[in-house]
Amino acid sequence: MAEKIIKTEYSEVMQKSYIDYAMSVIVARALPDVRDGLKPVQRRTLYDMHELGIKYDKPYRKSARIVGDTMGKYHPHGDSSIYDALVVMTQDFKKGLPLVDGHGNFGNIEGDSAAAMRYTEARLQKITQEAFLADLDKDVVDFIPNFDETEKEPSVLPVKIPNLLVNGAEGIAVGMVTSIPPHNLAEVIDATKAYMNNPDITTRELMKYVKGPDFPTGGIVINQDDLLEIYETGVGKIKLRGKADVEKGKGGHINLVISEIPYTMIGANISKFLQDVAALYETKKTTDIVDITNQSSKEGIRIVIELKKDTDVENFKNMLYKKTRLEDTFGVNMLAIADGKPETLGLKQVIKHCVDFSYEVNKRKYTNLLAKENERREVQEGLIKACNVIDLIIEILRGSKDRAMAKKCLVEGITDGIKFKSKESKIMAQQLMFSERQANAILEMRLYKLIGLEIQALIAEHDQTMANIYRYEDILDSRSSMTQVIIKELEDFKKEYGRARRTLIENAAEAVYEEKKPEEMDVYVMVDRFGYVRSVDKATFERNKDTIEAENKYVFVCKNTGRMCIFTDKGQLYTIKVSDIPFGKLRDKGVPIDNISPYSSQNERILCATSQTELNLYRLVFVTKTAMIKIVDGGEFDVAKRSVAATKLADGDEVVCVEVLKEQRNMILISNDGYFLRFPLEEIPEKKKAAIGVRGMKLSAKAVIDQVHFSKNAVESSIEYNDKKIELNKIKLGKRDTKGTKIRV
């Protein structure tokens, strides 16, 4: 058969392929299903554990076995994604209702990762079996082929509680993100019951039951008034604070004890919080901190900040709220898969989908149970009828040549070939008319069933079967009856697994922190040749002036409330608050400038460092390697931004010199091919910082400016050039934009 080539626009193929890929990620990997609140990897892991029989009352099994079995049968996306999902489902500090019981090191709230899967063990939690997996054998959900069509897996688990709300969810898809906070199980069940009793209930009325998120880490939600809009739209921001209490410390000190943290702080952000608190002290934002210790354990969070006796604790707490993650924001985006497509859902919509799913599951469940009870009733009625004519049954069995002949008589009344004791027996046999199922049960019935007590038990069992049939028919025929069944299940779960709320919901005033203004004074800022910066007071500088000037590349006086400025060879200006510069002893190391400004020592070189105050008093001269020069008024660099362009550069050009002009009179430009040009600074025009400037020296092909020096009138100055001493004032005075003099050495 000849091949048929189909020509297609490349962009259309790419667009279709990307959309297919995006939807695959969205539906099959990243987003939870609103019905069971689970992502595919979670659902498959729980189902695999169920299939392996790893129940809550059975021994733990190695996590590696669970992961390998899940990957081989249902989830071919790598073992790490499966194990990560298993780990999260065990962590009670991430999930309001852990679904897996872990044994071993499954990580902790401070961000330590779980041990390797070969070391840890797991089994299902009791509630997972009862509320997530209990009715899988009753045909309550559809089963679909797995990835290679060798196994069947449930398309959704028959979850009996609104798990999406109880455990929340986080996930990043293609162009989409879901972030649903966890909630209190008891409150969610109460809200579900209220919706079932009144489907027209409003979101505001539902919030009488669901007060707000209930994070496993506790904490305080401080924007209660915003929750209504969040739950109506499914989108918004929840403001969280940690819980901080005051205790008496040693020596009259005050201990601020943080016992609950914002949900967003779990993991590495706890150590980041400790670093941020320490940084507040190091940068002199506060002097109230005496010590900080992390006393957290398996029993819970306990971070102790020891404060001085006279500390304004409320003001200090407000500072922590403002400057650390003790107050943080949880972004809510209640995005889930509903009816096969991603949809942002409000509180009522989530509950509606879960309730509709519960009705669907229960309808299938009780339809299945009713069918089985009807089958059981049919068999029971056949056996009771057979017991009433047991002598005739025995006569048929003894007179038949084989099972088929006896069964034909019981079902169709055909007596051909059967030997009867009397004509009356034959006539009665022709009138039996048992069903196929009844006949099989009679033929398989054991003789002990003919004992009187066994017959009474059979009649009692039949009565119970009829009661079940009436009950199941009532549930299926009456929505109110099914509602009561679902509500009864929910109440049982609430009674056994409900717990008190952990997160406090309130409207709190915004934290107002009054920063203590430092007493203004002069400090000396020092920048060494390695790019480390520090500052000392005036007295320390005057005692060690010679040492400081010898050991540092830049030294200048500055107000501790002011800013320092650095100019780089890339034409950038970086401003740094002096208050951010470590202040202390002479031998303190300081910090790299990279750490306190956007400057990068890997890509840039500092050419000038000075105070912003000094810039306002003087002018600056800029020289580039292509000999472009200009003078700029220092006031143009009085900016609040941390980083701005200090000058305009041509492509491939860079700055080789930035100098603050004070008493200098002449400039000496030296090219890398040995030409010296000395001319008065008056010849350099004053330009704006956005200008490129004018040419200062005519350069030979491929030559660049190598060095720039300055001299004062009547002041002798010299430099070393190629091991020869050059007197700068003896160089012939020339004009700007000339070639200069060749110095031979």
XYZ file of C-alpha atoms in Angstrom:
745
model
C 0.000 0.000 0.000
C 1.448 3.381 -1.002
C 2.231 5.883 1.738
C 0.126 9.016 1.890
C 1.967 12.164 2.928
C -0.152 14.722 4.754
C 1.234 18.258 4.616
C 0.501 20.319 7.732
C 1.550 23.760 8.938
C 4.367 23.275 11.458
C 2.937 25.846 13.895
C -0.406 24.012 13.947
C 1.292 20.708 14.780
C 3.270 22.357 17.581
C 0.187 24.077 18.965
C -1.864 20.870 19.004
C 0.983 18.841 20.510
C 1.564 21.403 23.246
C -2.135 21.607 24.110
C -2.287 17.795 24.332
C 0.776 17.770 26.572
C -0.588 20.575 28.755
C -3.943 18.866 29.272
C -2.163 15.604 30.081
C -0.147 17.318 32.815
C -3.178 19.204 34.122
C -5.595 16.285 34.273
C -3.344 13.279 34.753
C -0.616 14.567 37.067
C -0.775 17.991 38.690
C -4.341 18.775 39.756
C -6.575 16.897 42.228
C -10.028 15.585 41.375
C -12.733 17.468 43.264
C -14.555 14.197 44.024
C -11.852 12.437 46.045
C -9.420 15.343 46.499
C -6.515 13.240 45.220
C -3.974 13.566 42.452
C -3.441 10.467 40.283
C -0.172 9.542 42.009
C -1.834 9.686 45.439
C -4.864 7.716 44.268
C -2.723 5.030 42.658
C -0.459 4.697 45.687
C -3.397 4.246 48.079
C -5.099 1.769 45.746
C -1.886 -0.226 45.385
C -1.498 -0.414 49.172
C -5.121 -1.583 49.350
C -4.440 -4.260 46.748
C -1.307 -5.391 48.608
C -3.362 -5.736 51.789
C -1.242 -3.269 53.785
C -4.070 -2.391 56.163
C -3.924 -0.431 59.405
C -4.119 -3.610 61.519
C -1.497 -5.461 59.463
C 2.325 -5.173 59.710
C 4.125 -2.293 58.012
C 5.657 -2.940 54.589
C 8.767 -1.414 53.075
C 8.102 1.826 51.223
C 10.314 0.584 48.389
C 7.912 -2.329 47.837
C 4.925 0.019 47.687
C 6.696 2.447 45.353
C 7.940 -0.290 43.045
C 4.554 -1.985 42.831
C 2.775 1.317 42.166
C 5.268 2.293 39.479
C 5.133 -1.111 37.789
C 1.356 -1.367 37.759
C -0.178 2.103 37.684
C 2.177 5.121 37.691
C 5.127 4.928 35.247
C 6.563 8.357 36.090
C 9.590 7.582 38.235
C 9.981 6.368 41.789
C 10.799 9.755 43.334
C 7.408 11.268 42.495
C 5.625 8.260 44.024
C 7.759 8.233 47.165
C 7.416 12.001 47.595
C 3.632 11.625 47.424
C 3.747 8.759 49.940
C 5.900 10.826 52.316
C 3.568 13.835 52.193
C 0.554 11.614 52.920
C 2.247 10.536 56.184
C 3.184 14.016 57.429
C 0.721 15.360 59.996
C 2.298 18.826 59.771
C 1.335 19.075 56.069
C -1.952 17.173 56.001
C -4.913 17.858 58.241
C -5.768 14.162 57.928
C -2.743 11.917 57.149
C -3.780 9.026 54.907
C -0.726 6.803 55.423
C 0.797 5.561 58.674
C 4.557 5.875 58.329
C 7.162 4.003 60.353
C 10.674 5.428 60.318
C 12.099 8.770 59.313
C 9.535 10.523 57.121
C 11.057 13.992 57.537
C 10.083 16.726 59.933
C 8.548 20.166 60.093
C 11.968 21.848 59.915
C 12.579 20.623 56.374
C 14.734 17.541 56.937
C 13.943 15.097 54.154
C 12.668 11.564 54.648
C 15.047 8.625 54.740
C 15.484 6.574 51.574
C 12.531 4.367 50.701
C 14.549 1.228 51.445
C 14.652 2.222 55.126
C 11.099 3.419 55.784
C 7.893 1.420 56.115
C 4.225 2.299 55.751
C 0.667 1.070 55.942
C -2.776 2.579 55.463
C -4.442 4.665 58.140
C -7.712 3.336 59.529
C -9.735 6.270 58.143
C -8.198 5.715 54.693
C -9.598 2.206 54.628
C -12.974 3.240 55.998
C -13.548 6.493 54.105
C -11.497 6.083 50.923
C -11.297 2.399 49.979
C -14.130 0.607 51.795
C -16.613 0.079 48.944
C -14.333 -0.600 45.992
C -15.675 -4.182 45.793
C -19.267 -2.962 45.308
C -18.893 -1.521 41.795
C -19.316 2.045 43.066
C -16.749 3.647 40.712
C -15.552 2.954 37.193
C -12.338 1.005 36.684
C -10.122 1.904 33.737
C -7.150 0.138 32.115
C -3.718 1.069 33.417
C -0.971 2.472 31.174
C -0.187 -0.877 29.497
C -3.695 -2.352 29.810
C -2.529 -5.263 31.971
C -4.305 -4.069 35.126
C -7.424 -2.158 36.102
C -7.384 0.890 38.360
C -10.189 3.063 39.774
C -10.761 6.331 37.932
C -11.601 7.873 41.308
C -11.739 6.540 44.861
C -15.186 6.327 46.540
C -14.247 8.865 49.220
C -17.009 9.528 51.738
C -15.753 12.903 53.048
C -14.889 16.162 51.183
C -11.172 15.332 51.191
C -10.258 18.237 48.910
C -11.218 20.640 51.700
C -9.984 18.535 54.615
C -6.453 17.944 53.292
C -6.161 20.784 50.786
C -3.879 20.503 47.767
C -0.886 22.083 46.092
C 0.202 21.582 42.505
C 1.755 23.316 39.519
C 0.465 22.453 36.062
C 1.115 24.060 32.672
C -0.066 27.645 33.048
C -2.092 26.703 36.131
C -1.490 26.365 39.834
C -3.678 25.030 42.619
C -3.323 26.026 46.258
C -6.104 24.872 48.572
C -5.673 25.217 52.352
C -6.559 22.332 54.691
C -9.713 22.567 56.823
C -11.107 21.031 59.990
C -12.766 17.642 59.377
C -15.601 18.211 61.877
C -16.416 21.644 60.435
C -16.389 20.383 56.843
C -18.719 17.513 57.775
C -21.109 19.927 59.506
C -21.120 22.168 56.416
C -21.744 19.155 54.167
C -24.695 18.080 56.299
C -26.078 21.622 56.200
C -25.821 21.672 52.388
C -27.534 18.286 52.084
C -30.423 19.480 54.239
C -30.645 22.771 52.324
C -29.057 22.879 48.829
C -29.956 26.584 48.577
C -27.707 27.466 51.509
C -25.387 30.433 50.851
C -21.629 30.593 51.254
C -22.070 32.995 54.167
C -24.340 30.468 55.891
C -21.872 27.650 55.201
C -19.193 29.713 56.932
C -21.137 29.371 60.176
C -19.773 25.829 60.081
C -16.480 26.261 58.190
C -14.917 29.181 60.053
C -11.903 29.240 57.770
C -8.794 27.161 57.027
C -7.462 24.962 59.812
C -3.745 24.492 59.295
C -2.007 21.571 61.012
C 0.642 24.025 62.247
C -1.975 26.169 63.998
C -1.258 29.875 63.797
C -3.665 32.771 63.416
C -5.615 33.899 60.344
C -5.821 37.674 60.752
C -8.056 38.730 57.824
C -11.347 37.049 58.704
C -13.386 39.597 56.757
C -11.690 38.560 53.497
C -12.628 34.888 53.852
C -16.181 35.271 52.514
C -14.950 36.587 49.162
C -12.231 33.929 49.042
C -14.755 31.133 49.618
C -17.187 32.580 47.082
C -14.628 33.025 44.299
C -12.081 30.354 45.207
C -9.266 32.899 44.898
C -7.633 35.245 47.384
C -4.940 35.746 50.001
C -5.028 34.530 53.578
C -2.802 36.399 56.026
C -1.222 34.162 58.651
C 0.666 34.848 61.848
C 2.535 32.593 64.200
C 1.574 32.387 67.850
C 3.979 34.136 70.216
C 3.594 34.133 74.013
C 5.556 35.921 76.705
C 7.271 33.989 79.500
C 9.584 35.014 82.318
C 13.206 34.259 81.600
C 16.362 34.018 83.672
C 17.752 37.099 85.358
C 14.601 39.108 84.800
C 14.828 38.780 81.027
C 11.721 38.329 78.885
C 11.264 35.216 76.726
C 9.171 35.511 73.594
C 8.136 31.911 72.848
C 6.854 31.033 69.366
C 4.760 27.857 69.720
C 2.879 27.946 66.416
C 4.104 29.047 63.006
C 2.412 30.042 59.747
C 1.765 27.047 57.488
C 3.983 28.663 54.835
C 6.979 28.550 57.194
C 7.269 24.766 57.430
C 10.468 23.306 56.025
C 13.570 25.354 55.313
C 11.724 28.577 56.117
C 12.072 27.846 59.853
C 15.867 28.110 59.637
C 15.415 31.138 57.367
C 13.272 32.720 60.100
C 16.028 32.130 62.679
C 18.575 33.695 60.312
C 16.304 36.687 59.714
C 15.905 37.255 63.466
C 19.678 37.042 63.936
C 20.149 39.484 61.036
C 17.901 42.015 62.783
C 20.406 42.087 65.620
C 23.494 42.046 63.422
C 22.269 44.962 61.315
C 21.282 46.916 64.433
C 17.592 46.946 63.522
C 17.101 45.996 67.162
C 19.327 45.752 70.204
C 16.713 43.995 72.344
C 17.734 40.422 71.482
C 19.910 38.620 74.026
C 19.713 35.106 72.571
C 17.649 32.940 70.231
C 17.263 29.156 70.512
C 15.241 26.584 68.617
C 13.895 24.122 71.196
C 11.456 22.441 68.800
C 10.952 18.683 69.100
C 8.472 15.960 68.152
C 6.115 17.482 70.700
C 5.879 20.697 68.693
C 7.413 24.031 67.765
C 9.190 26.036 70.451
C 11.426 28.907 69.347
C 12.616 31.050 72.259
C 13.833 34.623 71.731
C 15.383 36.002 74.919
C 14.897 39.761 75.236
C 16.244 42.487 77.487
C 14.301 43.486 80.592
C 13.043 46.816 79.271
C 11.972 45.549 75.823
C 8.684 46.774 74.397
C 7.431 43.258 73.596
C 4.455 44.326 71.465
C 6.657 46.563 69.340
C 9.201 43.742 69.037
C 6.498 41.275 67.936
C 5.278 43.775 65.344
C 8.838 44.046 64.062
C 8.931 40.257 63.620
C 5.607 40.387 61.762
C 6.936 43.115 59.453
C 10.464 41.902 58.820
C 10.269 38.095 59.040
C 7.918 35.324 57.922
C 6.240 35.159 61.322
C 3.489 36.929 59.374
C 3.036 35.553 55.877
C 0.500 35.209 53.092
C -1.075 31.972 51.825
C -2.301 32.397 48.272
C -5.584 30.566 47.689
C -6.493 29.241 44.242
C -9.079 26.457 44.602
C -8.455 24.871 41.220
C -9.429 21.235 40.725
C -10.622 18.808 38.068
C -14.426 18.956 37.944
C -16.391 17.075 35.276
C -13.146 16.256 33.499
C -11.813 19.797 33.179
C -9.926 22.235 35.425
C -12.199 24.674 37.243
C -11.779 27.228 40.021
C -14.350 26.404 42.685
C -15.798 28.188 45.675
C -16.593 26.534 48.993
C -20.200 25.706 48.104
C -19.219 24.358 44.676
C -16.657 21.993 46.194
C -19.202 20.693 48.701
C -21.822 20.333 45.933
C -19.484 18.240 43.779
C -18.573 16.049 46.761
C -22.229 15.572 47.763
C -23.275 14.763 44.185
C -20.467 12.212 44.067
C -21.632 10.697 47.375
C -25.162 10.266 45.997
C -23.779 8.675 42.835
C -21.535 6.292 44.793
C -24.331 5.334 47.196
C -26.785 4.783 44.359
C -24.386 2.334 42.723
C -23.570 0.765 46.070
C -27.160 0.095 47.116
C -28.174 -0.971 43.619
C -25.425 -3.569 43.797
C -26.381 -4.607 47.332
C -30.054 -4.848 46.364
C -29.225 -7.128 43.440
C -27.197 -9.400 45.711
C -29.970 -9.483 48.348
C -32.523 -10.391 45.672
C -30.286 -13.232 44.546
C -29.947 -14.354 48.146
C -33.720 -14.102 48.664
C -34.348 -16.235 45.589
C -32.042 -18.965 46.864
C -33.457 -18.800 50.390
C -37.044 -19.054 49.173
C -36.079 -22.033 47.009
C -34.445 -23.816 49.955
C -37.411 -23.133 52.253
C -39.769 -24.457 49.598
C -37.526 -27.500 49.125
C -37.524 -28.215 52.867
C -41.314 -28.280 52.793
C -41.270 -31.014 50.102
C -37.985 -32.608 51.051
C -39.306 -36.171 50.649
C -40.305 -35.446 47.038
C -36.897 -33.807 46.380
C -35.127 -36.894 47.717
C -37.352 -39.130 45.570
C -36.455 -37.092 42.450
C -32.749 -37.262 43.261
C -32.820 -41.015 43.889
C -34.854 -41.675 40.742
C -32.664 -39.555 38.403
C -29.837 -40.999 36.378
C -27.695 -37.839 36.574
C -27.614 -34.238 37.866
C -28.885 -32.809 34.602
C -32.004 -34.984 34.707
C -32.745 -33.971 38.307
C -32.165 -30.281 37.554
C -34.453 -30.462 34.501
C -37.207 -31.858 36.695
C -36.750 -29.195 39.358
C -36.689 -26.305 36.880
C -38.993 -27.368 34.044
C -41.083 -30.148 35.656
C -39.867 -32.739 33.073
C -40.009 -36.157 34.681
C -39.001 -38.334 31.708
C -36.624 -41.096 32.792
C -37.078 -40.504 36.520
C -38.374 -43.395 38.650
C -41.036 -42.363 41.181
C -42.589 -44.445 43.956
C -46.103 -43.341 43.016
C -48.061 -41.542 40.341
C -48.909 -38.774 42.833
C -45.205 -38.072 43.332
C -44.668 -37.719 39.602
C -47.599 -35.271 39.313
C -46.232 -33.190 42.217
C -42.748 -33.200 40.677
C -44.126 -31.779 37.430
C -45.468 -28.783 39.390
C -42.300 -27.762 41.330
C -40.941 -25.144 38.864
C -37.840 -23.901 40.759
C -35.629 -21.235 39.201
C -32.201 -22.079 37.797
C -30.433 -20.538 40.789
C -32.772 -22.281 43.257
C -32.282 -25.641 41.584
C -28.470 -25.330 41.805
C -28.736 -24.432 45.491
C -31.011 -27.430 46.168
C -28.671 -29.802 44.360
C -25.713 -28.467 46.371
C -27.574 -28.448 49.707
C -26.010 -30.603 52.450
C -28.087 -32.956 54.554
C -27.382 -31.149 57.855
C -29.472 -28.253 56.496
C -32.522 -30.438 57.139
C -32.018 -30.218 60.907
C -34.822 -28.255 62.535
C -32.563 -25.521 63.937
C -30.917 -25.050 60.555
C -34.326 -24.626 58.943
C -35.247 -22.024 61.579
C -31.949 -20.208 60.935
C -32.712 -20.242 57.212
C -36.134 -18.694 57.831
C -34.562 -16.025 60.102
C -31.921 -15.310 57.446
C -34.675 -14.910 54.882
C -36.479 -12.445 57.145
C -33.252 -10.428 57.464
C -32.766 -10.523 53.713
C -36.280 -9.195 53.153
C -35.647 -6.429 55.693
C -32.457 -5.496 53.805
C -34.329 -5.481 50.507
C -37.037 -3.173 51.874
C -34.325 -0.904 53.318
C -32.264 -0.778 50.124
C -35.343 -0.146 47.992
C -36.328 2.690 50.312
C -32.846 4.222 50.077
C -32.869 3.990 46.273
C -36.440 5.239 45.885
C -36.258 8.082 48.407
C -33.572 10.781 48.227
C -34.281 11.784 51.821
C -33.568 8.214 52.962
C -30.271 8.186 51.068
C -29.466 11.601 52.564
C -29.929 10.200 56.063
C -27.639 7.260 55.249
C -24.877 9.589 54.008
C -25.328 11.935 56.972
C -25.127 8.994 59.395
C -21.802 7.940 57.844
C -20.491 11.499 58.068
C -21.511 11.758 61.726
C -19.701 8.512 62.492
C -16.514 9.850 60.873
C -16.843 13.114 62.772
C -17.331 11.295 66.075
C -14.295 9.055 65.599
C -11.856 11.303 63.748
C -12.979 14.866 64.463
C -10.687 17.104 66.502
C -10.645 20.601 67.870
C -9.662 23.489 65.586
C -5.978 24.438 65.673
C -5.952 27.712 63.727
C -7.484 30.810 65.290
C -9.611 33.010 62.998
C -9.852 36.724 63.754
C -9.561 40.241 62.414
C -6.278 41.643 63.668
C -4.971 45.153 63.288
C -2.053 45.567 60.948
C 1.276 45.312 62.708
C 2.700 48.769 63.334
C 6.385 48.790 64.095
C 8.041 51.946 65.307
C 11.661 51.626 64.312
C 14.024 53.272 66.750
C 16.001 55.882 64.895
C 19.715 55.561 65.633
C 21.550 58.557 66.995
C 23.161 60.288 64.022
C 26.944 60.246 64.055
C 29.961 60.118 61.765
C 31.397 56.707 60.925
C 34.304 55.704 58.717
C 33.460 53.236 55.978
C 36.258 50.946 54.793
C 36.344 48.815 51.627
C 39.314 46.447 51.321
C 40.797 45.049 48.122
C 38.698 41.881 48.444
C 35.428 43.820 48.346
C 34.577 43.486 52.043
C 32.996 46.522 53.688
C 32.683 47.517 57.342
C 32.539 50.671 59.425
C 34.016 51.974 62.682
C 33.422 55.018 64.817
C 35.500 58.189 64.567
C 37.597 57.488 67.672
C 38.648 54.049 66.408
C 39.617 55.531 63.050
C 41.735 58.301 64.543
C 43.617 55.836 66.775
C 44.372 53.516 63.843
C 44.390 55.908 60.886
C 47.638 54.762 59.279
C 46.765 51.074 59.585
C 43.263 51.554 58.210
C 44.439 53.590 55.207
C 47.203 51.085 54.465
C 44.953 48.017 54.615
C 41.917 49.346 52.748
C 41.419 50.529 49.181
C 38.685 53.050 49.998
C 38.197 54.911 53.279
C 35.742 57.787 53.723
C 33.620 59.416 56.380
C 29.847 59.091 56.239
C 26.777 59.621 58.418
C 25.424 56.388 59.899
C 22.016 57.446 58.557
C 23.338 58.126 55.068
C 24.334 56.088 52.022
C 27.562 55.010 50.404
C 27.934 54.894 46.633
C 30.056 52.617 44.477
C 30.778 53.067 40.757
C 31.785 50.076 38.611
C 33.478 49.456 35.293
C 30.091 48.542 33.789
C 28.915 52.122 34.261
C 26.613 51.246 37.183
C 26.031 53.095 40.431
C 25.051 51.097 43.531
C 23.857 52.801 46.702
C 24.012 51.070 50.084
C 22.506 52.198 53.367
C 25.289 52.730 55.891
C 22.967 51.127 58.462
C 23.255 47.873 56.452
C 27.042 47.903 56.785
C 28.415 45.991 59.806
C 29.545 48.423 62.483
C 31.980 47.308 65.124
C 35.572 46.654 65.960
C 38.596 47.349 63.783
C 39.480 43.703 63.275
C 35.966 42.580 62.350
C 35.968 41.057 58.879
C 32.937 42.858 57.504
C 30.699 41.501 54.757
C 31.101 41.235 50.972
C 29.443 44.137 49.174
C 27.617 41.517 47.083
C 25.627 40.502 50.182
C 24.123 43.921 50.826
C 23.683 45.299 47.309
C 22.896 44.142 43.744
C 26.608 44.533 42.884
C 28.259 41.329 41.612
C 31.978 40.920 42.201
C 31.976 38.147 39.586
C 30.979 40.460 36.743
C 32.005 43.968 37.846
C 34.962 45.844 39.290
C 34.685 48.746 41.736
C 36.340 51.927 40.474
C 35.198 54.409 43.122
C 33.552 54.263 46.542
C 32.437 57.340 48.458
C 29.564 58.813 50.439
C 26.475 60.315 48.859
C 27.057 63.449 50.925
C 30.460 63.955 49.288
C 28.966 63.456 45.829
C 26.531 66.299 46.461
C 29.487 68.629 47.132
C 31.740 67.785 44.181
C 31.835 66.784 40.549
C 32.980 63.471 39.045
C 35.017 62.707 35.972
C 34.395 59.529 33.943
C 36.925 57.938 31.562
C 36.246 54.893 29.377
C 38.723 52.558 27.705
C 37.911 54.095 24.287
C 38.992 57.512 25.727
C 35.485 58.969 26.074
C 35.496 61.442 28.955
C 33.051 63.774 30.697
C 32.457 65.599 33.969
C 29.142 65.120 35.792
C 27.760 67.099 38.694
C 27.687 64.805 41.740
C 24.166 65.918 42.620
C 22.867 63.817 39.712
C 23.734 60.705 41.697
C 21.596 61.594 44.708
C 19.166 58.735 44.087
C 17.150 56.432 46.353
C 17.348 53.412 44.042
C 19.804 50.684 44.912
C 21.065 50.442 41.336
C 21.082 52.954 38.443
C 23.127 53.574 35.311
C 25.847 56.110 36.184
C 26.866 56.777 32.579
C 26.015 55.795 29.038
C 28.443 53.455 27.304
C 28.921 52.544 23.670
C 28.762 48.870 22.739
C 31.845 47.043 23.995
C 33.095 50.022 25.995
C 33.666 50.092 29.750
C 34.665 52.619 32.376
C 38.324 52.635 33.482
C 38.223 55.556 35.906
C 35.727 57.437 38.093
C 37.273 60.213 40.183
C 35.795 62.761 42.588
C 37.251 66.154 41.596
C 38.553 68.279 44.454
C 41.984 69.907 43.998
C 43.062 68.103 40.819
C 44.062 70.354 37.920
C 45.367 68.102 35.150
C 44.438 64.673 33.769
C 46.988 62.228 32.357
C 45.655 59.547 30.002
C 47.975 56.607 29.220
C 47.218 54.229 26.342
C 48.346 50.626 26.296
C 50.696 51.364 23.379
C 52.773 53.832 25.454
C 51.274 57.282 24.638
C 50.838 59.839 27.425
C 48.505 62.827 27.138
C 48.407 65.494 29.859
C 45.859 68.290 29.611
C 43.903 70.627 31.944
C 40.586 69.423 33.389
C 39.023 72.702 32.194
C 39.018 71.243 28.684
C 36.546 68.525 29.702
C 32.920 69.612 29.240
C 30.303 69.005 31.944
C 27.611 66.601 30.745
C 24.577 64.818 32.086
C 25.020 61.286 33.409
C 23.031 59.919 30.445
C 25.581 61.334 27.940
C 28.475 59.355 26.454
C 30.891 62.313 26.655
C 33.631 63.597 24.341
C 36.863 62.073 23.090
C 39.782 62.748 25.379
C 42.608 61.210 23.334
C 43.216 60.030 19.798
C 44.058 56.357 19.960
C 45.877 54.154 17.501
C 44.045 51.202 15.980
C 43.212 48.614 18.668
C 44.728 50.839 21.389
C 42.768 51.535 24.599
C 43.189 53.660 27.676
C 45.267 51.679 30.139
C 45.737 54.123 33.044
C 44.354 57.455 34.234
C 46.158 59.768 36.663
C 45.642 63.260 38.035
C 48.047 65.960 39.155
C 47.908 69.241 41.015
C 49.688 72.438 40.027
C 53.026 72.979 41.771
C 52.767 69.572 43.463
C 55.253 66.968 42.334
C 53.791 63.490 41.701
C 55.197 60.444 39.967
C 54.224 56.928 38.936
C 56.040 53.693 38.125
C 55.628 52.783 34.457
C 57.378 49.687 33.123
C 59.860 49.848 36.027
C 60.669 53.481 35.280
C 59.745 56.490 37.410
C 57.689 59.051 35.476
C 57.243 62.598 36.834
C 53.664 63.497 35.868
C 54.128 67.293 35.985
C 57.093 67.050 33.591
C 54.980 65.473 30.841
C 54.385 68.000 28.076
C 51.050 69.786 28.592
C 48.896 69.157 25.544
C 45.342 69.563 24.341
C 42.374 67.254 24.750
C 41.646 65.028 21.739
C 45.277 64.823 20.593
C 47.535 61.786 20.343
C 49.914 62.744 23.137
C 53.581 61.916 23.628
C 55.220 58.540 23.203
C 57.183 57.614 26.323
C 60.018 55.250 25.597
C 61.350 53.123 28.424
